[in-house]
mmCIF file of C-alpha atoms and ligand atoms in Angstrom:
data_model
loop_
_atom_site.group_PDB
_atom_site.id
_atom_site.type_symbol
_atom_site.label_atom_id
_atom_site.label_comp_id
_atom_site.label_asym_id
_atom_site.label_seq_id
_atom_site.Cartn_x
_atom_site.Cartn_y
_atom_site.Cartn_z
ATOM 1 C CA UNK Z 1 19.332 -114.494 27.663
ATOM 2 C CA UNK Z 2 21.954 -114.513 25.209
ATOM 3 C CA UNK Z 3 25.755 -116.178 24.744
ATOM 4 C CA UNK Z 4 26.893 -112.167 25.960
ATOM 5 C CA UNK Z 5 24.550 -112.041 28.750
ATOM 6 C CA UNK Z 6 25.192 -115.398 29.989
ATOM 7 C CA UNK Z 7 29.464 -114.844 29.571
ATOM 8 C CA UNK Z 8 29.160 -111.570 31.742
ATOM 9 C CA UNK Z 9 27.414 -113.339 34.711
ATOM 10 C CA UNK Z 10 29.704 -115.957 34.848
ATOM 11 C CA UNK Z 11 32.122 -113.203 34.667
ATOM 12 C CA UNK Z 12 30.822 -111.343 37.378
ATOM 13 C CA UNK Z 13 30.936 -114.645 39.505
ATOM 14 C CA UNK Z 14 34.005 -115.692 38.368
ATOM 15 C CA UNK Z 15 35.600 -112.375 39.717
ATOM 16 C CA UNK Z 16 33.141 -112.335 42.790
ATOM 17 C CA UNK Z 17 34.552 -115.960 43.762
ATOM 18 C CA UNK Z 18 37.838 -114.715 43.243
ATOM 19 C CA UNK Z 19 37.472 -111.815 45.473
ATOM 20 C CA UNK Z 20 35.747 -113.182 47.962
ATOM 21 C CA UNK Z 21 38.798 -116.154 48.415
ATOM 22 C CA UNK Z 22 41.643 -113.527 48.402
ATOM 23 C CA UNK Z 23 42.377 -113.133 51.674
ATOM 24 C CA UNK Z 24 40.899 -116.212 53.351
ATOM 25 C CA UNK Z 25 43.120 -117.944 55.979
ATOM 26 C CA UNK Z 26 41.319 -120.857 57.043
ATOM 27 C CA UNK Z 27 40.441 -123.755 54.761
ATOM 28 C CA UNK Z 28 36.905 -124.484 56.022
ATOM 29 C CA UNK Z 29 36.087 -120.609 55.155
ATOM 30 C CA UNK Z 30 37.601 -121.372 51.329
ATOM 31 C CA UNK Z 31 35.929 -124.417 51.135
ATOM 32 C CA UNK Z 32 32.611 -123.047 52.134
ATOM 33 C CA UNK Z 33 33.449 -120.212 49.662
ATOM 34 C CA UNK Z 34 33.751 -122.765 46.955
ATOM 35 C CA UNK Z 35 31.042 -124.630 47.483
ATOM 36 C CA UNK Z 36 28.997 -121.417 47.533
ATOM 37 C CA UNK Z 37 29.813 -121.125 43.579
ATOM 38 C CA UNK Z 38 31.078 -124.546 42.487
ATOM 39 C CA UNK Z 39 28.832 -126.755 44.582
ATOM 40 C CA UNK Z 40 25.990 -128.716 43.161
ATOM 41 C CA UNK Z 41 23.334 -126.029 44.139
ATOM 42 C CA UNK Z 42 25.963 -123.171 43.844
ATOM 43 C CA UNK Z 43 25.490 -119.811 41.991
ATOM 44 C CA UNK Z 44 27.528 -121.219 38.675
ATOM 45 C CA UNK Z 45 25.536 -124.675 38.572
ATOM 46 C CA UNK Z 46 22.330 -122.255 39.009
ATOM 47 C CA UNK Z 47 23.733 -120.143 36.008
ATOM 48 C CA UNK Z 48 23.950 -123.442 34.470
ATOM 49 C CA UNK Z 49 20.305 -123.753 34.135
ATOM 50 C CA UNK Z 50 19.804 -120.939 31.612
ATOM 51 C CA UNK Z 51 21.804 -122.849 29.168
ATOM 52 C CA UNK Z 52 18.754 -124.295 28.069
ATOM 53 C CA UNK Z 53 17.333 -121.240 26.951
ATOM 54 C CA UNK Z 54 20.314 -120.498 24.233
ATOM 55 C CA UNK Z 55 20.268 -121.941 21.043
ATOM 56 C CA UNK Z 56 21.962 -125.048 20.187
ATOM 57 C CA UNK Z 57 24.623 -123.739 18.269
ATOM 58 C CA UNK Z 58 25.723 -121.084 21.022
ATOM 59 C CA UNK Z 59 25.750 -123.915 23.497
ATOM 60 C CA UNK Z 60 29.436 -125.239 22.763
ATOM 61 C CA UNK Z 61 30.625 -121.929 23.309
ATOM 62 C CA UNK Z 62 28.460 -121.668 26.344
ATOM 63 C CA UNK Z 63 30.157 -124.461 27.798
ATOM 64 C CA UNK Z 64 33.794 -123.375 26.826
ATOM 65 C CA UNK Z 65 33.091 -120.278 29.225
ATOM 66 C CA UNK Z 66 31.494 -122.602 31.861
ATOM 67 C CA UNK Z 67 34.312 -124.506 31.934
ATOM 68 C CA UNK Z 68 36.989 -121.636 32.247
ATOM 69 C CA UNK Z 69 34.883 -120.006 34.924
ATOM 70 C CA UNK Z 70 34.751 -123.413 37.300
ATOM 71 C CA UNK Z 71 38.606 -123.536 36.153
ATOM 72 C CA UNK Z 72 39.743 -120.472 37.360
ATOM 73 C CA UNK Z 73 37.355 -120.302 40.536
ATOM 74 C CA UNK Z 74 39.033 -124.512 41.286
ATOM 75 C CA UNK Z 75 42.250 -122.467 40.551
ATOM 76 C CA UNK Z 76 41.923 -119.770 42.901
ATOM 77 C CA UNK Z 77 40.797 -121.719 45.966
ATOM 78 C CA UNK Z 78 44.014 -124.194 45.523
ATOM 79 C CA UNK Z 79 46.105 -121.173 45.608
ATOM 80 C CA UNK Z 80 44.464 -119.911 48.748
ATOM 81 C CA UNK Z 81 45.104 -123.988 50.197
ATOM 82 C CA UNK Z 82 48.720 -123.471 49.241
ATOM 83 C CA UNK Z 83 48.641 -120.208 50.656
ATOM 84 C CA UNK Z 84 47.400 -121.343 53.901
ATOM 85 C CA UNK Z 85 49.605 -124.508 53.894
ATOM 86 C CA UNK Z 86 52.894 -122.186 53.181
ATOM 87 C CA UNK Z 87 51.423 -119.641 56.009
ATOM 88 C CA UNK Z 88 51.155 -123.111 58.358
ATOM 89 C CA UNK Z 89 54.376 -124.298 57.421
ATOM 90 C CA UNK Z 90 56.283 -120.780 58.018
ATOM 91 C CA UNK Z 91 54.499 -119.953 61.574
ATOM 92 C CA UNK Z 92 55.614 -123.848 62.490
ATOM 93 C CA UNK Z 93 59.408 -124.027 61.294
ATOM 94 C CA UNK Z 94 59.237 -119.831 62.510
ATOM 95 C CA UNK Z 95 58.439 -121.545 65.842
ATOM 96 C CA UNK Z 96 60.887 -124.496 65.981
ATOM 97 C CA UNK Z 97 63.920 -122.739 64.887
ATOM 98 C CA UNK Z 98 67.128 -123.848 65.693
ATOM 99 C CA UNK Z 99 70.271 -121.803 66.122
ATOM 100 C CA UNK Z 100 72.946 -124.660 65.133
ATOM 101 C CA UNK Z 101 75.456 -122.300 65.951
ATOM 102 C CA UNK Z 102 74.458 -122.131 69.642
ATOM 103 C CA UNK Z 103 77.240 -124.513 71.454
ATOM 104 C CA UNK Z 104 76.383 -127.885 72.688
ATOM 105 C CA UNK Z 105 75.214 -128.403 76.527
ATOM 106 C CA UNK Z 106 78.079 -129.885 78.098
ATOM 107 C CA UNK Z 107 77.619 -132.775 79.621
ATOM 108 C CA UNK Z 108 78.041 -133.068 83.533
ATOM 109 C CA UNK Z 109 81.146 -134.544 84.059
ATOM 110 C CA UNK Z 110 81.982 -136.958 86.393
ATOM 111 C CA UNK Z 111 84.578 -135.601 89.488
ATOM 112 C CA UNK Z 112 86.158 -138.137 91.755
ATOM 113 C CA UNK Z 113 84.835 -137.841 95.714
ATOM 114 C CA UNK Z 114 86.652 -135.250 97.540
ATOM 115 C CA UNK Z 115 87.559 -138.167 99.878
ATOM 116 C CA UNK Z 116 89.050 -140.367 96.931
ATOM 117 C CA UNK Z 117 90.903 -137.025 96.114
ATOM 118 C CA UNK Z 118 92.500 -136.495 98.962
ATOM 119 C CA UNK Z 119 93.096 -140.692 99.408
ATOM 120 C CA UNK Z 120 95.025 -140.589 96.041
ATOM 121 C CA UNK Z 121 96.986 -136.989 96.622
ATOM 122 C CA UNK Z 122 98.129 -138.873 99.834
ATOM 123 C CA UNK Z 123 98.960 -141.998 97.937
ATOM 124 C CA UNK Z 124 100.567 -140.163 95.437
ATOM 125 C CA UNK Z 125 102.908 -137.944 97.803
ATOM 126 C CA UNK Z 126 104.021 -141.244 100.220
ATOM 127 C CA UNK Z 127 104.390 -143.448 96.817
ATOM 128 C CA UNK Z 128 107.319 -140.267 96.004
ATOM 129 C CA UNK Z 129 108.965 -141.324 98.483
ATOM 130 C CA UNK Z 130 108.848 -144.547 97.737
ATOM 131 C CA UNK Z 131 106.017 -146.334 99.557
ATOM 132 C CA UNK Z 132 104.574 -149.338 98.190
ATOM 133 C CA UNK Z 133 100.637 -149.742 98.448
ATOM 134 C CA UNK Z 134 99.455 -152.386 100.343
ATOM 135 C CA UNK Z 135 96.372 -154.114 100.995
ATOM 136 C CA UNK Z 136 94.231 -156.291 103.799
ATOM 137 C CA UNK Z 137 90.695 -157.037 104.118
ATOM 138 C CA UNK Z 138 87.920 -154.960 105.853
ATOM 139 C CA UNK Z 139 86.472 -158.449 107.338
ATOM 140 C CA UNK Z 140 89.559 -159.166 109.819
ATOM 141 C CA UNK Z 141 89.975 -162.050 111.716
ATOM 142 C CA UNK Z 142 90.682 -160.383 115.786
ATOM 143 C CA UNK Z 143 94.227 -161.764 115.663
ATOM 144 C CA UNK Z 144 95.311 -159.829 113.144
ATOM 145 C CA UNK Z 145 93.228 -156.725 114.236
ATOM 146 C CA UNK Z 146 94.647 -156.918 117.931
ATOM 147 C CA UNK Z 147 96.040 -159.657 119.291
ATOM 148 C CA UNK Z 148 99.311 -159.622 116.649
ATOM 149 C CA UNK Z 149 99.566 -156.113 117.715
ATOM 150 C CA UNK Z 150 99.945 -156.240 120.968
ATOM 151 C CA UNK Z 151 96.594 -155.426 122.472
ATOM 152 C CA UNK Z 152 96.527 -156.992 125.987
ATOM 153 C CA UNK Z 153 93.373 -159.354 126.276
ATOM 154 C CA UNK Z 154 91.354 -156.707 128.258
ATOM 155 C CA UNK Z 155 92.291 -153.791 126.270
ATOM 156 C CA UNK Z 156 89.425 -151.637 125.643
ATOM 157 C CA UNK Z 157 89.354 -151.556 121.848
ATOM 158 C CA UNK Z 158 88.512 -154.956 122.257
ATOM 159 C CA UNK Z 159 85.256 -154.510 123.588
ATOM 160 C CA UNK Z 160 82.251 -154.247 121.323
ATOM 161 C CA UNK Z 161 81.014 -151.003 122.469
ATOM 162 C CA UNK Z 162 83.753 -149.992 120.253
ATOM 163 C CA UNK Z 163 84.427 -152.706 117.532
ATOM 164 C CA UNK Z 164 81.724 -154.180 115.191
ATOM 165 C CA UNK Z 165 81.810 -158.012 116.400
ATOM 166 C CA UNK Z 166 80.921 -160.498 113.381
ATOM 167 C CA UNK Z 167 81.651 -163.680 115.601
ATOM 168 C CA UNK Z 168 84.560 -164.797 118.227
ATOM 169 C CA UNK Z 169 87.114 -164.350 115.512
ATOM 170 C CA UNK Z 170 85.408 -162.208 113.028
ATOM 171 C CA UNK Z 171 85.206 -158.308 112.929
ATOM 172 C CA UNK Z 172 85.306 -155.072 110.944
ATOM 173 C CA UNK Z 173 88.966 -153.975 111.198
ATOM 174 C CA UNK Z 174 88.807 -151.119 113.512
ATOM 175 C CA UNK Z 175 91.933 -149.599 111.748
ATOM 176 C CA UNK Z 176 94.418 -150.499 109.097
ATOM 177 C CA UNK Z 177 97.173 -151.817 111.315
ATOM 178 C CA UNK Z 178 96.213 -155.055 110.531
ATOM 179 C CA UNK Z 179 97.620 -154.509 106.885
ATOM 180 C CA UNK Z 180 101.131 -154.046 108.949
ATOM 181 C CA UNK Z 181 100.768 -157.312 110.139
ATOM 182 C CA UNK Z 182 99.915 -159.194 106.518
ATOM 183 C CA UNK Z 183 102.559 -157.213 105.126
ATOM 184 C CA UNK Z 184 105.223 -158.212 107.202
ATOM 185 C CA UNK Z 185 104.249 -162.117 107.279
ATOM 186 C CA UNK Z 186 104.151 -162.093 103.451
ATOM 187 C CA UNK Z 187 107.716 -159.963 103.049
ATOM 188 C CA UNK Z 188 111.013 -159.958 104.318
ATOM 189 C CA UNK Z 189 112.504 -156.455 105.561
ATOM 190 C CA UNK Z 190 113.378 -153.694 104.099
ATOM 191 C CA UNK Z 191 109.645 -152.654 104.419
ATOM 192 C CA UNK Z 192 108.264 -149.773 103.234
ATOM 193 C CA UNK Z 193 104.285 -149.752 102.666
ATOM 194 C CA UNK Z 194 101.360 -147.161 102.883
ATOM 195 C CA UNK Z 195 97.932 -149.287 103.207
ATOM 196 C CA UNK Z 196 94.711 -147.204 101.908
ATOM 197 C CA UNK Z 197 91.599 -148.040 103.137
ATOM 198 C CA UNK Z 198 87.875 -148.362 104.933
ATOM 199 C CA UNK Z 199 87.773 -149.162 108.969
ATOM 200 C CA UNK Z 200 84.672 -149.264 111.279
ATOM 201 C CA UNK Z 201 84.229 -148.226 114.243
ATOM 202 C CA UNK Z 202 81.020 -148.154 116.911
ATOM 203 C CA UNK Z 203 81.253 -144.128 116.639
ATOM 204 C CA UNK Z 204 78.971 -141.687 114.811
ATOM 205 C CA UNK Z 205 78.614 -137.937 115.634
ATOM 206 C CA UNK Z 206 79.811 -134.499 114.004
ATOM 207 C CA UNK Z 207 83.626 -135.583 113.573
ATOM 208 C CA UNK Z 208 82.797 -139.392 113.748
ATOM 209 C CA UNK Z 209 81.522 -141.732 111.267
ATOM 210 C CA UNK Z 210 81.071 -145.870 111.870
ATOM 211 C CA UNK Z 211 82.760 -145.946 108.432
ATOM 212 C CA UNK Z 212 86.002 -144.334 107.048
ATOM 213 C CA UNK Z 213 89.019 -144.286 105.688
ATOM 214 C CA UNK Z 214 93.081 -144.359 107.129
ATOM 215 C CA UNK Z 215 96.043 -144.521 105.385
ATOM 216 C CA UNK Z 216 98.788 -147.242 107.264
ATOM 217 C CA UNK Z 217 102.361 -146.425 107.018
ATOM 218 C CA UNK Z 218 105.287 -149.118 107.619
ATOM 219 C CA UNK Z 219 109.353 -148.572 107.289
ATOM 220 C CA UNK Z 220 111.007 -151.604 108.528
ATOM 221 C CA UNK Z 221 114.585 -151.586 107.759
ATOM 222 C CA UNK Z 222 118.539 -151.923 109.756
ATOM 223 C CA UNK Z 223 118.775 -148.468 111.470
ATOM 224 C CA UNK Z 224 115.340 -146.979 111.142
ATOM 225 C CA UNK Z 225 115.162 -144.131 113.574
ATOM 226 C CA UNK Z 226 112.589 -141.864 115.097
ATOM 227 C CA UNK Z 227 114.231 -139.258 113.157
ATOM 228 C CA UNK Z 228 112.983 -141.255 110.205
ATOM 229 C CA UNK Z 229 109.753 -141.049 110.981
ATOM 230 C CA UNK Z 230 109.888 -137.348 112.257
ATOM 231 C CA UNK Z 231 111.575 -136.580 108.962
ATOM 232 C CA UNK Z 232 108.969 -138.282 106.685
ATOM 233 C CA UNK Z 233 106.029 -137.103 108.549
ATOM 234 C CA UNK Z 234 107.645 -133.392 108.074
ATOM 235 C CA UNK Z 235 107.735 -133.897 104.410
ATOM 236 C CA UNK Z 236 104.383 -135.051 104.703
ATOM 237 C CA UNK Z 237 103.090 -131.728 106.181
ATOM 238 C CA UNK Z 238 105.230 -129.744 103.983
ATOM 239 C CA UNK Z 239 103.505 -131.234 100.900
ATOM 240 C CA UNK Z 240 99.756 -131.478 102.594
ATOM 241 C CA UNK Z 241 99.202 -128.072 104.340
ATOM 242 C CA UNK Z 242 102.037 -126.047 103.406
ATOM 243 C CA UNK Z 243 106.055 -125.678 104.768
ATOM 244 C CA UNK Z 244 105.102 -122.375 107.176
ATOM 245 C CA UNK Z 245 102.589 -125.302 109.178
ATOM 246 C CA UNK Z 246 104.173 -125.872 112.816
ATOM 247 C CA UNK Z 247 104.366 -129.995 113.797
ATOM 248 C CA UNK Z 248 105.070 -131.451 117.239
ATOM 249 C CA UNK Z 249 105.568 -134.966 118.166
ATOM 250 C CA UNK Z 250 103.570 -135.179 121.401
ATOM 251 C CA UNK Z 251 103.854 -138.273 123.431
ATOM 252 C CA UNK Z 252 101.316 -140.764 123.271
ATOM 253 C CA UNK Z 253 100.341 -144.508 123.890
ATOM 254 C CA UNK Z 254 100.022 -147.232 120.950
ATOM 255 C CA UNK Z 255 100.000 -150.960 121.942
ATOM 256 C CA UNK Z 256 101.956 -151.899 118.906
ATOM 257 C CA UNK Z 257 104.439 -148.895 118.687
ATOM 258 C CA UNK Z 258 106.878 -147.764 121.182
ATOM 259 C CA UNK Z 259 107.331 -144.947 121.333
ATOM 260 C CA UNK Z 260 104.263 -143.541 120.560
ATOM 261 C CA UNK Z 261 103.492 -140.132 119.500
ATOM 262 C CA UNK Z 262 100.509 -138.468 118.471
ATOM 263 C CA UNK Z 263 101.575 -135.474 115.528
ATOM 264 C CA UNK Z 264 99.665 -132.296 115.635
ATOM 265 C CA UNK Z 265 99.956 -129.245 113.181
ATOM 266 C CA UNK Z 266 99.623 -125.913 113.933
ATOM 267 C CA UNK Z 267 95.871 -125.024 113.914
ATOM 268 C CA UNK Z 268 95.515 -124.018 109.723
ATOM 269 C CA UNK Z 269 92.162 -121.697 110.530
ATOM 270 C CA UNK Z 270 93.785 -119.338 113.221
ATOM 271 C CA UNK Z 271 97.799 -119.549 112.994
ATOM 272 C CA UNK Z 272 97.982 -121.031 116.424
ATOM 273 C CA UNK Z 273 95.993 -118.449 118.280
ATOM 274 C CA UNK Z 274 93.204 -120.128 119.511
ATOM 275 C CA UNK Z 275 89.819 -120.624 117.540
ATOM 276 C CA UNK Z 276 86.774 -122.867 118.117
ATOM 277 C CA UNK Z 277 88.663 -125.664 115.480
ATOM 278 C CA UNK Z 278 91.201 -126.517 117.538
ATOM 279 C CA UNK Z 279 89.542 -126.089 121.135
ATOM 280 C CA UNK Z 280 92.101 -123.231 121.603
ATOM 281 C CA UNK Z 281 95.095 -124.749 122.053
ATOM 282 C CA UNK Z 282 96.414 -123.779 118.338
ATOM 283 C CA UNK Z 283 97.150 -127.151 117.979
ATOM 284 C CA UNK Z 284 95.106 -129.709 115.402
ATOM 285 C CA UNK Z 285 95.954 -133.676 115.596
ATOM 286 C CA UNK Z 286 96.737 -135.326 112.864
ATOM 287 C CA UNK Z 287 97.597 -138.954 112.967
ATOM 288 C CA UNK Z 288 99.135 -141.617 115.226
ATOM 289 C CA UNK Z 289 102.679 -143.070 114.791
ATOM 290 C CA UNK Z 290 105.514 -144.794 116.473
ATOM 291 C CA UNK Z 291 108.421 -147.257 116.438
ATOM 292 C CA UNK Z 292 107.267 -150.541 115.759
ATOM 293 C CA UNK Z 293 106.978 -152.435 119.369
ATOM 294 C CA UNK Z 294 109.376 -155.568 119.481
ATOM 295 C CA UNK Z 295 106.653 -157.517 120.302
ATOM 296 C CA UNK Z 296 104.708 -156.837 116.870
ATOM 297 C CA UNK Z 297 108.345 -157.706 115.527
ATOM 298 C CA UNK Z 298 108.064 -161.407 117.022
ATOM 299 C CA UNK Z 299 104.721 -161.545 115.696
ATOM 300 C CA UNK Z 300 105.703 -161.484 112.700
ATOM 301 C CA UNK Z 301 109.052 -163.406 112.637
ATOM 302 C CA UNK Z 302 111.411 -160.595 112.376
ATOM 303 C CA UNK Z 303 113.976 -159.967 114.579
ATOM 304 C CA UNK Z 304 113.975 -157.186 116.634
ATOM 305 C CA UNK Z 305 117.578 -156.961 117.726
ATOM 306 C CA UNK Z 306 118.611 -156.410 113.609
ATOM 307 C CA UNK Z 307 115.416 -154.391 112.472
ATOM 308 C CA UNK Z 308 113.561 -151.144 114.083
ATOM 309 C CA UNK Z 309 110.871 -149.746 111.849
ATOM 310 C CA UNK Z 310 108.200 -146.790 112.502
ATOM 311 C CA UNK Z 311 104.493 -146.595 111.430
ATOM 312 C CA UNK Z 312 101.726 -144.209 111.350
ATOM 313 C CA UNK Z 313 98.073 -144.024 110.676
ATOM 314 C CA UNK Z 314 96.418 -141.008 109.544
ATOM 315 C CA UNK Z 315 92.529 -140.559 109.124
ATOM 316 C CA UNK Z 316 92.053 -139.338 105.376
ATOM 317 C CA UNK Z 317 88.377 -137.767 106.111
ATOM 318 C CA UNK Z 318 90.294 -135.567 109.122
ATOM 319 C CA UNK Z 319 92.427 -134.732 106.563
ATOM 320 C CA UNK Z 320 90.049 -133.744 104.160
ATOM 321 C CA UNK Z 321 88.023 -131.612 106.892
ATOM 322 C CA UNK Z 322 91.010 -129.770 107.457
ATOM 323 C CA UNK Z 323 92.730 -129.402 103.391
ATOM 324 C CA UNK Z 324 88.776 -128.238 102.637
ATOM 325 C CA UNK Z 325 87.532 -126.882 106.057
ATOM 326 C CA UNK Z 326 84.731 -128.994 106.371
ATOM 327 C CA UNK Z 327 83.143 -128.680 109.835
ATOM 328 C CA UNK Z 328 80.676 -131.884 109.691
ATOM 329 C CA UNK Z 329 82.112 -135.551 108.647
ATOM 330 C CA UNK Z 330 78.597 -136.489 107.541
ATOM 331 C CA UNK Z 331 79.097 -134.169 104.510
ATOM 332 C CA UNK Z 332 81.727 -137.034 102.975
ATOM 333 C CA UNK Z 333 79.119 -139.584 103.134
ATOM 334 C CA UNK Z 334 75.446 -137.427 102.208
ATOM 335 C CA UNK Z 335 76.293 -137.574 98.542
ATOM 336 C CA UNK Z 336 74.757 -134.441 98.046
ATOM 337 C CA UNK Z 337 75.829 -133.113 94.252
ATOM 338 C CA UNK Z 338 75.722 -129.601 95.583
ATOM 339 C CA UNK Z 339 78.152 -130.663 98.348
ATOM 340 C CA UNK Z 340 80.390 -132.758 96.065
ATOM 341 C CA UNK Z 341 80.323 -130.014 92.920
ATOM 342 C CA UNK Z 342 82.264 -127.721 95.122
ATOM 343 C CA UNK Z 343 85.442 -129.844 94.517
ATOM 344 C CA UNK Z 344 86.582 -129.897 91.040
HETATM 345 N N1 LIG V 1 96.057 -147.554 114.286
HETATM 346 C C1 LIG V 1 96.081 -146.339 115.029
HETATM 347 C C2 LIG V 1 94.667 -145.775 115.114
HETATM 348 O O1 LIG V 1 93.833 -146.197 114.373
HETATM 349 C C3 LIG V 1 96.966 -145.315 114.379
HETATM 350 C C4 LIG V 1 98.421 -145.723 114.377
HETATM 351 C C5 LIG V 1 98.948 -146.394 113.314
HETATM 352 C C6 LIG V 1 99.237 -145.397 115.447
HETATM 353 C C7 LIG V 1 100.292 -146.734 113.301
HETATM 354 C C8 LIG V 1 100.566 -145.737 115.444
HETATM 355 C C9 LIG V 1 101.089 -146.397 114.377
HETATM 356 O O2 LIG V 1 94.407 -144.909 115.925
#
């Protein structure tokens, strides 16, 4: 063996090394590579051996050559590392991308209840025309529920099959009349209120739920006719469902108004000709109303002789069944998003 002989083997395993790494895509197959020729009883260290059998003064050269071999062998398994580290890196961010140009999600957006719609279109249209709100409590005292307005002592609405009783005195207000009441205690006429809010009533089917909402109208005022109260309602209707929709004023009984009339609309689903909505009369009901009785009047400390005054009540869920042709009340009250994303 001489300093030639022993340069071309490491040679030869210096480019066999090198071969054998090119390529390689996992680090445990490189690293076994390079242990193969670099390791302590690899093929270089065993090449090693024979550097015994050169003579001393060939030996530094011998070494030199070593050296470069285990160099460039260390050399080319780093760049296969890097290699596999850049390969790693590419199939990850390859994976992850992110189009920043794609638009943001948007955010679901919060819609007001189509109930609270429809309460605040109605407030907005009677506030116009100059209605004041006005409010009472939903925890009524019975005087103020009933016996202010005129309900005789064995009137039906008195009975708990219909009223949610808290004590003697204490109930749910079964409407918002009671707010006519407060309202006229606290102020002096001229009168004109609209009173928003929830009533209860011992009722729950299809069109009837123990809780919901009415809207309370009061004009009190020298003169106030019926024609008053025909000619806001009209306005009313001509802003709700349209100036084409029919009205009638059909008599009806109120303790506290007399008069009393009961307002329909011509039926909005078949133009009056009959359909299952409106039984088949063409005809829908929409609220109560009437000229304040004399008696509520002297309830309240007003005289009846100088002031006249009308009032209605409507029921804003009826009014949102019909505006949205909703066939089931329940609907209002399920809180189902699919439901409620429907009104925008
Ligand atoms: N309070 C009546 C009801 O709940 C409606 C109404 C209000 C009628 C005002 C006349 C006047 O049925």
């Amino acid at each position: 063996m001489d300093l030639q002989n022993f340069e071309q083997s490491l040679l030869a395993l210096q480019q066999s090394a090198i071969d054998e790494l090119k390529g390689v895509s996992r680090r445990e197959d490189a690293l076994q590579i390079k242990n193969r020729y670099l390791g302590k009883k690899g093929q270089v260290q065993a090449q090693m051996s024979v550097l015994r059998e050169l003579p001393n003064e060939q030996r530094r050269d011998a070494g030199r050559i070593s050296n470069s071999t285990k160099q460039a062998i260390e050399q080319a398994f780093q760049k296969v590392m890097s290699d596999i580290a850049q390969a790693e890196l590419d199939a990850k961010l390859a994976s992850e991308a992110l189009d920043v140009t794609l638009p943001a999600r948007k955010p679901k957006l919060h819609r007001s209840h189509p109930l609270v719609q429809t309460e605040q279109e109605l407030i907005a249209l009677f506030a116009e025309m100059g209605f004041a709100v006005a409010q009472g409590p939903e925890i009524e005292k019975d005087y103020y529920n009933f016996e202010a307005l005129n309900f005789p002592a064995d009137h039906p609405a008195r009975d708990m099959q219909d009223t949610f009783m808290i004590d003697q005195q204490g109930l749910l207000r079964t409407h918002t009349s009671p707010v006519q009441i407060r309202t006229m205690l606290a102020y002096k006429p001229p009168v004109q209120i609209i009173a928003p809010g929830r009533v209860y009533r011992v009722d729950d089917d299809p069109t009837h739920s123990p809780v919901f909402h009415q809207i309370e109208g009061l004009l009190v005022d020298v003169g106030v006719t019926m024609a008053d109260l025909k000619g806001t309602l009209r306005h009313f209707i001509d802003r709700c469902f349209g100036k084409q929709t029919p009205m009638r004023l059909r008599p009806s009984f109120f303790p506290f108004t007399e008069p009393s009339a009961e307002v329909d609309i011509g039926c909005i689903f078949c133009a009056q000709k009959g359909c299952r909505v409106c039984s088949q009369t063409g005809w829908l009901e929409i609220l109560g109303s009437g000229m304040v009785d004399p008696n509520v009047f002297k309830s309240c400390g007003i005289d009846p002789e100088r002031y006249t005054g009308f009032a209605f009540g409507l029921g804003v869920e009826r009014i949102a069944m019909l505006k949205y042709q909703i066939s089931d009340i329940r609907l209002l009250f399920q809180n189902d998003v699919r439901f409620l994303e429907q009104f925008s």
